[in-house]
Tab-separated table of N, CA and C in Angstrom:
chain	number	residue	atom	x	y	z
A	23	MET	N	-35.456	139.405	-93.387
A	23	MET	CA	-36.732	139.722	-92.367
A	23	MET	C	-37.691	138.738	-92.144
A	24	GLN	N	-37.791	138.422	-90.861
A	24	GLN	CA	-38.944	137.609	-90.165
A	24	GLN	C	-40.107	137.962	-89.934
A	25	LEU	N	-41.498	137.839	-91.090
A	25	LEU	CA	-42.678	138.085	-91.229
A	25	LEU	C	-43.423	137.375	-89.768
A	26	PRO	N	-44.480	138.389	-89.284
A	26	PRO	CA	-45.314	137.638	-88.369
A	26	PRO	C	-45.982	136.516	-88.635
A	27	LYS	N	-46.024	135.733	-87.592
A	27	LYS	CA	-46.364	134.555	-88.436
A	27	LYS	C	-48.006	134.324	-88.798
A	28	LEU	N	-48.969	135.174	-88.284
A	28	LEU	CA	-50.117	135.868	-88.865
A	28	LEU	C	-49.831	136.433	-90.433
A	29	PHE	N	-48.917	136.692	-90.937
A	29	PHE	CA	-48.957	137.542	-92.030
A	29	PHE	C	-49.323	136.599	-93.234
A	30	ARG	N	-49.025	135.407	-93.120
A	30	ARG	CA	-49.658	134.245	-94.111
A	30	ARG	C	-50.767	134.156	-94.447
A	31	GLN	N	-51.590	134.094	-92.790
A	31	GLN	CA	-53.158	134.332	-92.663
A	31	GLN	C	-53.833	135.539	-93.172
A	32	LEU	N	-53.375	136.588	-93.083
A	32	LEU	CA	-54.050	138.051	-93.661
A	32	LEU	C	-54.181	138.016	-94.961
A	33	SER	N	-55.321	138.487	-95.214
A	33	SER	CA	-56.024	138.887	-96.541
A	33	SER	C	-55.089	139.949	-97.416
A	34	LEU	N	-54.107	139.994	-98.242
A	34	LEU	CA	-53.425	140.769	-98.841
A	34	LEU	C	-53.814	141.445	-99.512
A	35	MET	N	-55.037	141.652	-100.127
A	35	MET	CA	-55.771	142.632	-101.009
A	35	MET	C	-57.177	143.260	-100.472
A	36	CYS	N	-57.909	142.707	-100.284
A	36	CYS	CA	-59.186	143.098	-99.648
A	36	CYS	C	-59.716	142.299	-98.605
A	37	MET	N	-60.789	142.712	-98.141
A	37	MET	CA	-61.519	142.043	-97.103
A	37	MET	C	-63.031	141.921	-97.847
A	38	ASN	N	-63.505	140.869	-97.369
A	38	ASN	CA	-64.793	140.343	-97.575
A	38	ASN	C	-65.952	141.403	-97.023
A	39	PRO	N	-66.901	141.645	-97.378
A	39	PRO	CA	-67.930	142.495	-96.465
A	39	PRO	C	-68.414	141.698	-95.278
A	40	LEU	N	-68.146	142.220	-94.463
A	40	LEU	CA	-68.963	141.927	-93.089
A	40	LEU	C	-70.315	142.224	-92.253
A	41	THR	N	-70.991	141.547	-91.547
A	41	THR	CA	-71.934	141.920	-91.148
A	41	THR	C	-71.850	142.180	-89.615
A	42	ASP	N	-72.840	143.251	-89.172
A	42	ASP	CA	-72.833	143.533	-87.638
A	42	ASP	C	-72.529	142.457	-86.573
A	43	LYS	N	-73.142	141.382	-86.755
A	43	LYS	CA	-73.041	140.343	-86.178
A	43	LYS	C	-71.719	139.781	-86.034
A	44	GLU	N	-71.138	139.652	-87.641
A	44	GLU	CA	-70.003	138.798	-87.821
A	44	GLU	C	-68.756	139.899	-86.844
A	45	ILE	N	-68.858	140.949	-87.112
A	45	ILE	CA	-67.898	142.052	-86.576
A	45	ILE	C	-67.868	141.713	-85.039
A	46	ARG	N	-69.255	141.617	-84.468
A	46	ARG	CA	-69.316	141.378	-82.898
A	46	ARG	C	-68.705	140.238	-82.347
A	47	ALA	N	-69.002	139.365	-83.472
A	47	ALA	CA	-68.453	137.668	-82.766
A	47	ALA	C	-66.868	137.725	-82.868
A	48	ALA	N	-66.072	138.773	-83.554
A	48	ALA	CA	-64.882	138.468	-83.957
A	48	ALA	C	-63.618	139.261	-83.097
A	49	PHE	N	-64.251	140.014	-81.808
A	49	PHE	CA	-63.565	140.516	-80.936
A	49	PHE	C	-62.876	139.642	-80.103
A	50	VAL	N	-61.265	139.967	-79.877
A	50	VAL	CA	-60.766	138.933	-79.165
A	50	VAL	C	-60.031	139.529	-78.133
A	51	ASN	N	-60.192	140.768	-78.154
A	51	ASN	CA	-59.600	141.463	-76.869
A	51	ASN	C	-60.724	142.038	-75.752
A	52	CYS	N	-61.970	141.670	-76.026
A	52	CYS	CA	-63.017	142.393	-74.934
A	52	CYS	C	-63.999	141.370	-74.559
A	53	THR	N	-64.975	141.397	-73.889
A	53	THR	CA	-65.925	140.462	-73.514
A	53	THR	C	-66.794	140.854	-74.497
A	54	LYS	N	-67.551	139.726	-74.641
A	54	LYS	CA	-68.830	139.326	-75.104
A	54	LYS	C	-69.849	140.493	-75.169
A	55	GLY	N	-69.859	140.634	-73.636
A	55	GLY	CA	-71.166	141.787	-73.174
A	55	GLY	C	-70.366	143.224	-73.815
A	56	ALA	N	-68.988	143.734	-73.996
A	56	ALA	CA	-68.738	144.743	-74.155
A	56	ALA	C	-68.687	144.962	-75.725
A	57	ALA	N	-68.416	143.687	-76.623
A	57	ALA	CA	-68.624	143.684	-77.937
A	57	ALA	C	-70.317	143.910	-78.528
A	58	LYS	N	-71.009	143.326	-77.591
A	58	LYS	CA	-72.461	143.191	-78.018
A	58	LYS	C	-72.693	145.106	-77.891
A	59	ARG	N	-72.446	145.831	-76.949
A	59	ARG	CA	-72.806	147.343	-76.279
A	59	ARG	C	-72.021	148.138	-77.296
A	60	LEU	N	-70.928	147.826	-77.952
A	60	LEU	CA	-69.988	148.812	-78.776
A	60	LEU	C	-70.503	149.244	-79.886
A	61	SER	N	-70.451	150.391	-80.424
A	61	SER	CA	-70.992	150.937	-81.614
A	61	SER	C	-70.497	150.760	-82.868
A	62	ILE	N	-71.348	150.015	-83.718
A	62	ILE	CA	-71.150	149.725	-85.177
A	62	ILE	C	-71.503	150.723	-85.858
A	63	PRO	N	-70.896	151.262	-87.308
A	63	PRO	CA	-71.472	151.966	-88.056
A	63	PRO	C	-72.277	151.273	-88.955
A	64	HIS	N	-73.413	152.077	-89.304
A	64	HIS	CA	-74.956	151.510	-89.783
A	64	HIS	C	-74.817	151.220	-91.396
A	65	ASP	N	-73.932	151.730	-92.256
A	65	ASP	CA	-73.455	151.854	-93.374
A	65	ASP	C	-72.503	150.666	-94.020
A	66	LEU	N	-72.283	149.871	-93.407
A	66	LEU	CA	-71.657	148.356	-93.600
A	66	LEU	C	-71.703	148.209	-94.933
A	67	ALA	N	-72.970	148.282	-95.642
A	67	ALA	CA	-72.722	147.667	-97.131
A	67	ALA	C	-72.418	149.021	-98.355
A	68	ASP	N	-72.137	149.784	-97.502
A	68	ASP	CA	-71.506	151.169	-98.523
A	68	ASP	C	-69.973	151.173	-98.270
A	69	ARG	N	-69.212	150.690	-97.398
A	69	ARG	CA	-67.981	150.555	-97.194
A	69	ARG	C	-67.408	150.256	-98.458
A	70	PRO	N	-66.098	150.754	-98.629
A	70	PRO	CA	-65.554	150.110	-100.095
A	70	PRO	C	-64.540	149.154	-99.865
A	71	TRP	N	-65.214	147.582	-99.572
A	71	TRP	CA	-64.498	146.945	-98.850
A	71	TRP	C	-63.349	146.168	-99.823
A	72	ASP	N	-63.460	146.256	-101.051
A	72	ASP	CA	-62.355	145.961	-101.866
A	72	ASP	C	-61.357	146.640	-101.924
A	73	ASP	N	-61.322	147.857	-100.792
A	73	ASP	CA	-60.127	148.473	-101.096
A	73	ASP	C	-59.575	148.478	-99.164
A	74	LEU	N	-59.994	147.751	-98.616
A	74	LEU	CA	-59.764	147.656	-97.224
A	74	LEU	C	-59.126	146.544	-97.081
A	75	ASP	N	-58.268	146.380	-96.186
A	75	ASP	CA	-56.833	145.221	-95.659
A	75	ASP	C	-57.457	145.282	-94.338
A	76	TYR	N	-58.262	146.409	-93.713
A	76	TYR	CA	-58.856	146.121	-92.505
A	76	TYR	C	-60.052	147.680	-92.442
A	77	PHE	N	-60.886	147.089	-91.550
A	77	PHE	CA	-61.860	148.172	-91.439
A	77	PHE	C	-62.044	148.393	-90.023
A	78	GLY	N	-61.640	149.947	-90.258
A	78	GLY	CA	-61.638	150.807	-88.841
A	78	GLY	C	-62.416	151.978	-88.656
A	79	TRP	N	-63.220	151.847	-87.284
A	79	TRP	CA	-64.076	153.145	-87.113
A	79	TRP	C	-63.503	153.345	-85.457
A	80	ARG	N	-64.331	154.952	-85.434
A	80	ARG	CA	-63.983	155.537	-84.233
A	80	ARG	C	-65.145	155.503	-83.794
A	81	ASP	N	-65.669	155.443	-82.223
A	81	ASP	CA	-67.183	155.182	-81.958
A	81	ASP	C	-67.802	156.656	-81.718
A	82	PRO	N	-68.702	157.014	-81.929
A	82	PRO	CA	-68.758	158.383	-82.235
A	82	PRO	C	-69.134	159.010	-80.710
A	83	GLN	N	-69.803	157.725	-79.758
A	83	GLN	CA	-70.276	158.054	-78.581
A	83	GLN	C	-68.898	158.145	-77.825
A	84	ALA	N	-67.983	157.616	-77.758
A	84	ALA	CA	-66.727	157.802	-77.108
A	84	ALA	C	-65.765	157.943	-78.135
A	85	PRO	N	-65.291	159.294	-78.497
A	85	PRO	CA	-64.011	159.409	-79.343
A	85	PRO	C	-62.894	158.741	-78.993
A	86	ASP	N	-62.333	158.193	-77.758
A	86	ASP	CA	-61.115	157.875	-77.556
A	86	ASP	C	-61.385	156.729	-77.657
A	87	ARG	N	-62.289	155.772	-78.187
A	87	ARG	CA	-62.695	154.342	-78.797
A	87	ARG	C	-62.564	154.276	-80.087
A	88	ALA	N	-61.724	153.165	-80.521
A	88	ALA	CA	-61.630	152.785	-81.644
A	88	ALA	C	-61.716	151.451	-82.125
A	89	TYR	N	-62.150	150.943	-83.215
A	89	TYR	CA	-62.283	149.233	-83.397
A	89	TYR	C	-61.582	149.144	-84.897
A	90	LEU	N	-61.179	148.017	-84.841
A	90	LEU	CA	-60.441	147.559	-86.123
A	90	LEU	C	-61.045	146.089	-86.474
A	91	VAL	N	-61.199	145.729	-87.547
A	91	VAL	CA	-61.385	144.126	-87.682
A	91	VAL	C	-60.548	143.779	-89.447
A	92	THR	N	-59.929	142.939	-89.003
A	92	THR	CA	-59.484	142.315	-90.560
A	92	THR	C	-59.476	140.764	-90.724
A	93	GLU	N	-59.192	140.194	-91.491
A	93	GLU	CA	-59.238	138.437	-91.512
A	93	GLU	C	-57.997	137.982	-91.545
A	94	LEU	N	-58.285	137.161	-90.568
A	94	LEU	CA	-56.908	136.038	-90.324
A	94	LEU	C	-57.415	134.638	-90.508
A	95	GLY	N	-56.860	134.247	-91.539
A	95	GLY	CA	-56.987	132.484	-91.618
A	95	GLY	C	-58.370	132.565	-92.280
A	96	GLY	N	-59.043	133.556	-93.435
A	96	GLY	CA	-60.280	133.663	-93.679
A	96	GLY	C	-61.356	133.628	-92.528
A	97	ARG	N	-61.292	133.839	-91.469
A	97	ARG	CA	-61.982	134.625	-90.524
A	97	ARG	C	-61.922	135.994	-89.969
A	98	PRO	N	-62.548	136.634	-89.731
A	98	PRO	CA	-62.445	138.072	-89.138
A	98	PRO	C	-62.119	138.001	-87.749
A	99	THR	N	-61.171	139.076	-87.312
A	99	THR	CA	-60.656	138.956	-86.054
A	99	THR	C	-60.570	140.642	-85.707
A	100	ALA	N	-61.492	140.736	-84.852
A	100	ALA	CA	-61.363	142.342	-83.986
A	100	ALA	C	-60.952	142.961	-83.118
A	101	LEU	N	-60.286	143.869	-82.716
A	101	LEU	CA	-59.917	144.456	-81.817
A	101	LEU	C	-60.223	145.669	-81.534
A	102	ALA	N	-60.415	145.884	-79.795
A	102	ALA	CA	-61.006	147.212	-79.304
A	102	ALA	C	-59.742	147.878	-79.276
A	103	LEU	N	-59.931	149.315	-79.312
A	103	LEU	CA	-58.078	150.246	-79.093
A	103	LEU	C	-58.884	151.190	-78.016
A	104	ARG	N	-58.037	152.104	-77.377
A	104	ARG	CA	-58.187	153.355	-77.242
A	104	ARG	C	-57.373	154.185	-77.582
A	105	SER	N	-57.555	155.457	-77.556
A	105	SER	CA	-56.532	156.408	-77.972
A	105	SER	C	-56.589	157.666	-77.045
A	106	SER	N	-55.705	158.658	-77.234
A	106	SER	CA	-55.504	159.621	-76.505
A	106	SER	C	-56.556	160.876	-77.433
A	107	GLY	N	-56.832	161.612	-76.867
A	107	GLY	CA	-58.034	162.705	-77.591
A	107	GLY	C	-56.997	163.511	-78.720
A	108	ALA	N	-57.689	163.985	-79.179
A	108	ALA	CA	-56.968	164.923	-80.456
A	108	ALA	C	-56.263	165.892	-79.197
A	109	ALA	N	-55.139	166.429	-79.551
A	109	ALA	CA	-54.373	167.602	-78.607
A	109	ALA	C	-54.975	169.100	-79.562
A	110	SER	N	-55.145	169.896	-79.237
A	110	SER	CA	-55.627	171.018	-79.656
A	110	SER	C	-54.260	171.925	-80.109
A	111	GLY	N	-54.349	172.114	-80.928
A	111	GLY	CA	-52.992	173.051	-81.497
A	111	GLY	C	-51.825	172.072	-81.937
A	112	GLN	N	-52.422	171.005	-82.227
A	112	GLN	CA	-51.012	170.058	-82.518
A	112	GLN	C	-50.678	170.326	-83.879
A	113	ALA	N	-49.868	170.629	-84.592
A	113	ALA	CA	-49.140	170.610	-86.026
A	113	ALA	C	-48.372	169.853	-86.061
A	114	ARG	N	-47.605	169.094	-85.271
A	114	ARG	CA	-46.361	168.318	-85.139
A	114	ARG	C	-46.714	166.929	-86.180
A	115	ARG	N	-45.671	166.850	-87.222
A	115	ARG	CA	-46.149	165.798	-88.131
A	115	ARG	C	-45.826	164.424	-87.731
A	116	SER	N	-46.692	163.226	-87.972
A	116	SER	CA	-46.262	162.302	-87.145
A	116	SER	C	-46.552	161.114	-88.245
A	117	MET	N	-45.957	159.819	-88.184
A	117	MET	CA	-46.344	159.098	-89.292
A	117	MET	C	-46.954	157.872	-88.653
A	118	CYS	N	-47.525	157.250	-89.749
A	118	CYS	CA	-48.369	156.309	-89.212
A	118	CYS	C	-47.669	155.119	-89.301
A	119	SER	N	-47.637	154.254	-87.893
A	119	SER	CA	-46.359	152.546	-88.075
A	119	SER	C	-47.460	151.564	-89.167
A	120	MET	N	-48.561	151.766	-89.602
A	120	MET	CA	-49.098	150.634	-90.201
A	120	MET	C	-48.761	151.174	-91.894
A	121	CYS	N	-49.389	152.308	-92.002
A	121	CYS	CA	-49.049	152.739	-94.013
A	121	CYS	C	-47.909	153.854	-94.220
A	122	LEU	N	-47.535	154.050	-92.835
A	122	LEU	CA	-46.406	155.104	-93.042
A	122	LEU	C	-46.556	156.223	-94.077
A	123	THR	N	-47.894	156.484	-93.282
A	123	THR	CA	-48.730	158.234	-93.932
A	123	THR	C	-48.645	159.221	-93.160
A	124	THR	N	-47.874	160.292	-93.309
A	124	THR	CA	-47.691	161.467	-92.449
A	124	THR	C	-48.772	162.434	-92.695
A	125	HIS	N	-48.732	162.625	-91.048
A	125	HIS	CA	-50.079	163.678	-90.957
A	125	HIS	C	-49.761	164.601	-90.208
A	126	SER	N	-50.429	165.682	-90.169
A	126	SER	CA	-50.202	166.885	-89.083
A	126	SER	C	-51.304	166.450	-88.342
A	127	GLY	N	-51.069	166.225	-86.670
A	127	GLY	CA	-52.298	165.798	-86.050
A	127	GLY	C	-53.132	164.919	-86.288
A	128	GLY	N	-52.925	164.094	-87.378
A	128	GLY	CA	-53.797	162.754	-87.940
A	128	GLY	C	-53.211	161.378	-87.737
A	129	VAL	N	-52.269	161.331	-86.411
A	129	VAL	CA	-52.157	160.102	-86.076
A	129	VAL	C	-52.434	159.916	-84.640
A	130	SER	N	-52.647	159.189	-83.901
A	130	SER	CA	-52.815	158.914	-82.605
A	130	SER	C	-52.020	157.516	-82.181
A	131	LEU	N	-51.805	157.700	-80.702
A	131	LEU	CA	-51.605	156.222	-80.459
A	131	LEU	C	-52.563	155.196	-79.961
A	132	MET	N	-52.769	154.241	-80.600
A	132	MET	CA	-53.788	153.536	-80.352
A	132	MET	C	-53.226	152.362	-79.504
A	133	VAL	N	-54.009	151.994	-78.483
A	133	VAL	CA	-53.589	150.691	-77.478
A	133	VAL	C	-54.440	150.272	-77.376
A	134	ALA	N	-54.287	148.906	-77.353
A	134	ALA	CA	-54.916	147.676	-77.545
A	134	ALA	C	-54.826	146.772	-76.125
A	135	PRO	N	-55.967	146.370	-75.141
A	135	PRO	CA	-55.666	145.586	-74.186
A	135	PRO	C	-55.331	144.236	-74.956
A	136	LYS	N	-54.055	143.476	-74.496
A	136	LYS	CA	-53.632	141.658	-75.081
A	136	LYS	C	-55.316	141.181	-74.489
A	137	ALA	N	-54.988	140.473	-75.655
A	137	ALA	CA	-56.230	139.146	-75.380
A	137	ALA	C	-55.872	138.251	-74.315
A	138	GLY	N	-56.814	137.460	-74.114
A	138	GLY	CA	-56.768	136.674	-72.629
A	138	GLY	C	-56.670	137.053	-71.438
A	139	LYS	N	-55.966	136.174	-70.717
A	139	LYS	CA	-55.320	136.598	-69.171
A	139	LYS	C	-54.323	137.542	-69.046
A	140	ALA	N	-53.518	137.896	-70.461
A	140	ALA	CA	-52.652	138.957	-69.923
A	140	ALA	C	-53.425	140.212	-70.233
A	141	GLY	N	-54.355	140.377	-71.347
A	141	GLY	CA	-55.147	141.777	-71.026
A	141	GLY	C	-56.120	142.056	-69.576
A	142	GLN	N	-56.540	141.023	-68.835
A	142	GLN	CA	-57.157	140.682	-67.877
A	142	GLN	C	-56.357	141.285	-66.590
A	143	GLN	N	-55.136	141.203	-67.127
A	143	GLN	CA	-54.331	141.576	-66.001
A	143	GLN	C	-53.663	143.085	-66.252
A	144	GLY	N	-54.123	143.714	-67.406
A	144	GLY	CA	-53.839	144.927	-67.503
A	144	GLY	C	-52.608	145.424	-68.716
A	145	ASN	N	-52.015	144.110	-69.127
A	145	ASN	CA	-51.345	144.799	-70.139
A	145	ASN	C	-51.812	144.682	-71.585
A	146	SER	N	-51.186	145.745	-72.244
A	146	SER	CA	-51.499	145.985	-73.559
A	146	SER	C	-50.482	146.463	-74.491
A	147	VAL	N	-51.019	146.794	-75.558
A	147	VAL	CA	-49.819	146.884	-77.124
A	147	VAL	C	-50.447	148.412	-77.658
A	148	GLY	N	-49.232	149.258	-78.342
A	148	GLY	CA	-49.770	150.278	-78.539
A	148	GLY	C	-49.087	150.402	-79.988
A	149	ALA	N	-49.541	151.051	-81.034
A	149	ALA	CA	-49.164	151.512	-81.995
A	149	ALA	C	-49.714	152.745	-82.552
A	150	TYR	N	-48.750	153.655	-83.336
A	150	TYR	CA	-49.073	154.882	-83.978
A	150	TYR	C	-49.993	154.639	-85.406
A	151	ILE	N	-51.199	154.823	-85.372
A	151	ILE	CA	-51.913	154.659	-86.413
A	151	ILE	C	-52.849	155.787	-86.876
A	152	CYS	N	-53.252	155.872	-88.451
A	152	CYS	CA	-53.917	156.951	-88.927
A	152	CYS	C	-55.099	157.151	-87.957
A	153	SER	N	-55.351	158.476	-87.371
A	153	SER	CA	-56.547	158.947	-86.226
A	153	SER	C	-57.531	158.366	-86.938
A	154	ASP	N	-58.193	158.612	-88.244
A	154	ASP	CA	-59.520	157.820	-88.909
A	154	ASP	C	-59.376	156.423	-89.572
A	155	LEU	N	-57.988	155.910	-88.858
A	155	LEU	CA	-57.940	154.425	-89.235
A	155	LEU	C	-58.734	153.918	-91.056
A	156	ALA	N	-57.615	154.917	-91.741
A	156	ALA	CA	-57.944	154.435	-93.104
A	156	ALA	C	-56.849	154.409	-93.848
A	157	CYS	N	-55.854	153.541	-93.322
A	157	CYS	CA	-54.594	153.397	-93.947
A	157	CYS	C	-54.643	152.780	-95.313
A	158	SER	N	-55.817	151.893	-95.288
A	158	SER	CA	-55.944	150.998	-96.696
A	158	SER	C	-56.127	152.012	-97.796
A	159	LEU	N	-57.028	153.029	-97.325
A	159	LEU	CA	-57.623	154.158	-98.449
A	159	LEU	C	-55.954	155.288	-98.694
A	160	TYR	N	-55.409	155.185	-97.766
A	160	TYR	CA	-53.943	156.205	-97.965
A	160	TYR	C	-52.645	155.663	-99.013
A	161	VAL	N	-52.479	154.267	-98.919
A	161	VAL	CA	-51.863	153.393	-99.439
A	161	VAL	C	-52.387	153.482	-100.982
A	162	ARG	N	-53.525	153.289	-100.993
A	162	ARG	CA	-54.086	153.091	-102.526
A	162	ARG	C	-54.482	154.073	-103.223
A	163	GLY	N	-54.159	155.498	-102.570
A	163	GLY	CA	-54.496	156.807	-103.290
A	163	GLY	C	-55.724	157.040	-103.442
A	164	LYS	N	-56.486	156.605	-102.300
A	164	LYS	CA	-58.206	157.039	-102.686
A	164	LYS	C	-58.492	157.932	-101.498
A	165	ARG	N	-57.475	158.209	-100.651
A	165	ARG	CA	-57.797	159.328	-99.655
A	165	ARG	C	-56.336	160.184	-99.777
A	166	ASP	N	-56.322	161.427	-99.701
A	166	ASP	CA	-55.426	162.471	-99.696
A	166	ASP	C	-55.117	162.841	-98.262
A	167	ALA	N	-53.881	163.024	-98.004
A	167	ALA	CA	-53.549	163.519	-96.671
A	167	ALA	C	-52.942	164.484	-96.243
A	168	GLY	N	-52.675	165.340	-98.043
A	168	GLY	CA	-52.424	166.602	-97.885
A	168	GLY	C	-50.924	166.496	-98.520
A	169	ALA	N	-50.197	167.369	-98.692
A	169	ALA	CA	-49.049	167.659	-99.089
A	169	ALA	C	-47.787	166.969	-98.587
A	170	GLY	N	-47.012	166.154	-99.177
A	170	GLY	CA	-46.252	165.657	-98.201
A	170	GLY	C	-46.375	164.410	-97.460
A	171	ALA	N	-47.657	164.165	-97.533
A	171	ALA	CA	-48.016	162.961	-96.275
A	171	ALA	C	-47.374	161.532	-96.884
A	172	ARG	N	-47.126	161.052	-98.043
A	172	ARG	CA	-46.893	160.144	-98.661
A	172	ARG	C	-45.324	160.443	-99.168
A	173	LEU	N	-44.096	159.405	-98.917
A	173	LEU	CA	-42.966	159.660	-98.942
A	173	LEU	C	-42.733	159.071	-100.557
A	174	HIS	N	-41.589	159.760	-101.542
A	174	HIS	CA	-41.785	159.234	-102.429
A	174	HIS	C	-40.963	157.739	-101.991
A	175	GLU	N	-41.387	156.815	-103.014
A	175	GLU	CA	-40.798	155.641	-102.853
A	175	GLU	C	-40.599	154.524	-104.188
A	176	THR	N	-39.694	153.833	-104.459
A	176	THR	CA	-39.447	153.127	-105.479
A	176	THR	C	-40.319	151.650	-105.789
A	177	ILE	N	-41.012	151.356	-104.679
A	177	ILE	CA	-41.697	150.286	-104.430
A	177	ILE	C	-43.302	150.558	-105.242
A	178	THR	N	-43.660	149.089	-105.500
A	178	THR	CA	-44.726	149.736	-106.274
A	178	THR	C	-46.014	149.597	-105.322
A	179	GLN	N	-47.275	149.910	-105.687
A	179	GLN	CA	-48.713	149.944	-104.840
A	179	GLN	C	-48.559	148.490	-104.127
A	180	GLU	N	-48.463	147.506	-104.775
A	180	GLU	CA	-49.227	146.490	-104.190
A	180	GLU	C	-47.590	146.063	-103.092
A	181	GLU	N	-46.442	146.332	-103.306
A	181	GLU	CA	-45.502	146.033	-102.401
A	181	GLU	C	-46.035	146.969	-100.923
A	182	LYS	N	-46.531	148.275	-101.049
A	182	LYS	CA	-46.901	149.130	-100.051
A	182	LYS	C	-47.919	148.589	-99.174
A	183	ILE	N	-49.260	148.063	-100.245
A	183	ILE	CA	-50.176	147.128	-99.568
A	183	ILE	C	-49.842	146.153	-98.337
A	184	ARG	N	-48.821	145.503	-99.359
A	184	ARG	CA	-48.060	144.326	-98.437
A	184	ARG	C	-47.255	144.637	-97.031
A	185	ARG	N	-46.778	145.724	-97.396
A	185	ARG	CA	-45.855	146.233	-96.126
A	185	ARG	C	-47.040	146.781	-94.958
A	186	THR	N	-48.103	147.536	-95.360
A	186	THR	CA	-48.904	147.735	-94.575
A	186	THR	C	-49.484	146.556	-93.777
A	187	VAL	N	-50.053	145.564	-94.612
A	187	VAL	CA	-50.415	144.248	-94.171
A	187	VAL	C	-49.672	143.563	-93.146
A	188	ALA	N	-48.359	143.674	-93.538
A	188	ALA	CA	-47.263	142.910	-92.551
A	188	ALA	C	-47.373	143.580	-91.455
A	189	ASN	N	-47.321	144.865	-91.157
A	189	ASN	CA	-47.259	145.985	-90.237
A	189	ASN	C	-48.770	145.453	-89.208
A	190	LEU	N	-49.791	145.596	-90.065
A	190	LEU	CA	-51.270	145.328	-89.245
A	190	LEU	C	-51.136	143.964	-88.660
A	191	ALA	N	-50.437	142.880	-89.164
A	191	ALA	CA	-50.285	141.491	-89.018
A	191	ALA	C	-49.312	141.284	-87.728
A	192	ALA	N	-48.341	142.285	-87.730
A	192	ALA	CA	-47.356	142.552	-86.623
A	192	ALA	C	-48.147	142.836	-85.396
A	193	PHE	N	-49.120	143.896	-85.365
A	193	PHE	CA	-49.388	144.497	-84.184
A	193	PHE	C	-50.734	143.520	-83.909
A	194	VAL	N	-51.345	142.656	-84.964
A	194	VAL	CA	-52.719	141.847	-84.409
A	194	VAL	C	-51.588	140.630	-83.634
A	195	ASP	N	-50.715	140.184	-84.240
A	195	ASP	CA	-50.081	138.756	-83.460
A	195	ASP	C	-49.518	139.609	-82.057
A	196	LYS	N	-49.034	140.580	-81.909
A	196	LYS	CA	-48.574	141.115	-80.654
A	196	LYS	C	-50.226	141.150	-79.327
A	197	VAL	N	-51.363	141.750	-79.809
A	197	VAL	CA	-52.456	141.884	-79.540
A	197	VAL	C	-52.531	140.323	-78.567
A	198	ILE	N	-52.661	139.176	-79.877
A	198	ILE	CA	-53.323	137.793	-79.618
A	198	ILE	C	-52.291	137.049	-78.968
A	199	ALA	N	-50.748	137.297	-78.876
A	199	ALA	CA	-49.701	136.580	-78.587
A	199	ALA	C	-49.932	136.192	-77.104
């Protein structure tokens, strides 16, 4: 299996704590003005950074907007995402393409404009991701998605984390390529 070129640069086990300023400066697929205006959680110091492969959140003022930031080559890289609103009455189980957790109504198609000229021309990349962007916590067993959410696998937790990181790296690579 050919791993994405960014996989070797991606932090494998945890993120370093980030500040509001570091996060805003890390966006690769939106303008500096848009990054300045977006809503970043105020409780950054309270986040479980040691358990995160990426930090993701939804904008409370715009539920269709989501953001994620990860570390590439020791530097934060952030993506602006759009998602469809939650469908009312959705009971179908879906699987996150990052962490392979299944949810009933808890997975959303997240679409990221491509970085640079391609994004300015309207090109984008999409992936099905846990709606709450808590993949790292599901893989580590720190958050429970309910009965049957995690398939039985014979690989170790570290291997599951590496797979999640590889899936994330592939997604980020497609956005910035």
